[in-house]
Amino acid sequence: MANLSPLVYWSQTKQTLLLKVDLKDAKGAIADFSPVSVNFSANGHGARGVNAYKFELHFYALIDDENATFVVSDNKIELQIRKLEPEWWPRLVATPQKPHWLKIDFDRWRTEDDAELEEKPRDVRQDYEKEYADLQKRELGYIKEKTKKVYMIFYNLAMFVGYLYIMVVMGVLYYRDGIDSIAKTYANVGNAFKFVQLLQYLEVMHPMFGYTKGSAVVPFFQVSGRNFILFLMIDMEPRMYAKPVVFYVFVIWSLVELVRYPYYLAQLLGREVGLLTWLRYTVWIPLYPMGILCEGIIVLRNIPYIEETKRFTVEMPNSWNITFDMVLFLKIYLMLLILPGSYLVMSHMAKLRSKKLGKGRAKRRQHLHAD
């Protein structure tokens, strides 16, 4: 049987090439880069149905094979390649005759004329960033940072210190008192935890005011979900204070943040710490399921308490002429937390991990697609 080649769409800038391989649900993608070529193979759903596909391309000029990468997504595979010399190529392949399955990606196509039209005004501070920083340091004695960046550094540092304080207190008490300290967890660090959790609502406002990228919706639901458990399910029910699950959920939440905030600090300072990046996008794999389980247990333990106290329940008759059953709400919340909620959170983090850690490298490496 002849080798099947997928449809490949290519585009370029002066510095880079982008190859989009039209394969859905790809498995076992492999890309071998050399300075003059790429050899690709994968199993997936392409132009000829579900099959094994492969192709080889010999480039028009040399590429930086050491930094060539590829990323697998649900409906395509993208090969991201940097040209060895920044120049516009008249064609992708070495020979004038191109393969029939190689197409131009017109949605992303750029020419030299387009680049000139789109070129933004240059900033000498960016063109000579190091020289400008040295000059600024000689003149002022220090390097001026943007107010937003300084604020974000102090915010992330303060949050890291807050969660570190909580973990240190819990650790010292556990070392001193053993398992007897578990029942006193909320009494010892409950107020500190409420403080840092309320501060996290600043992360909802950061994207709204342009301090960070992204939407405010995601951090709002993440912070509100955790605060729902902390304030309504634990703080307002004294019988929950001594439950071991409170100790466990505090440990899990704190461990997540003790990795997240140092990672953000490193990004703000322009430092790439490999171990920290790996922890940021890996530690959630054991911690998130355990956190969801602990939150579910806390909600479940609250149901009989709320049935007894009728807390948050609105019964008829009343002046508003409405009714609200908090017990029913908690049961629905529990189902949403366990099923779609956990799936959405885990799949979102899996995609982020694939994007950050799952890129193919120049050397032969199999890229496993996360389902």
Coordinates of N, CA and C in Angstrom, one line a residue, residues 48 119 288 307:
R48 N -8.0 10.9 3.6 CA -8.3 9.5 3.3 C -8.8 8.7 4.4
E119 N 4.0 47.1 9.5 CA 5.1 47.4 10.4 C 4.7 48.6 11.3
Y288 N -5.5 18.3 42.0 CA -6.9 18.8 41.6 C -7.9 17.7 41.9
E307 N -30.0 20.8 56.7 CA -31.4 20.3 56.8 C -31.9 20.6 58.3

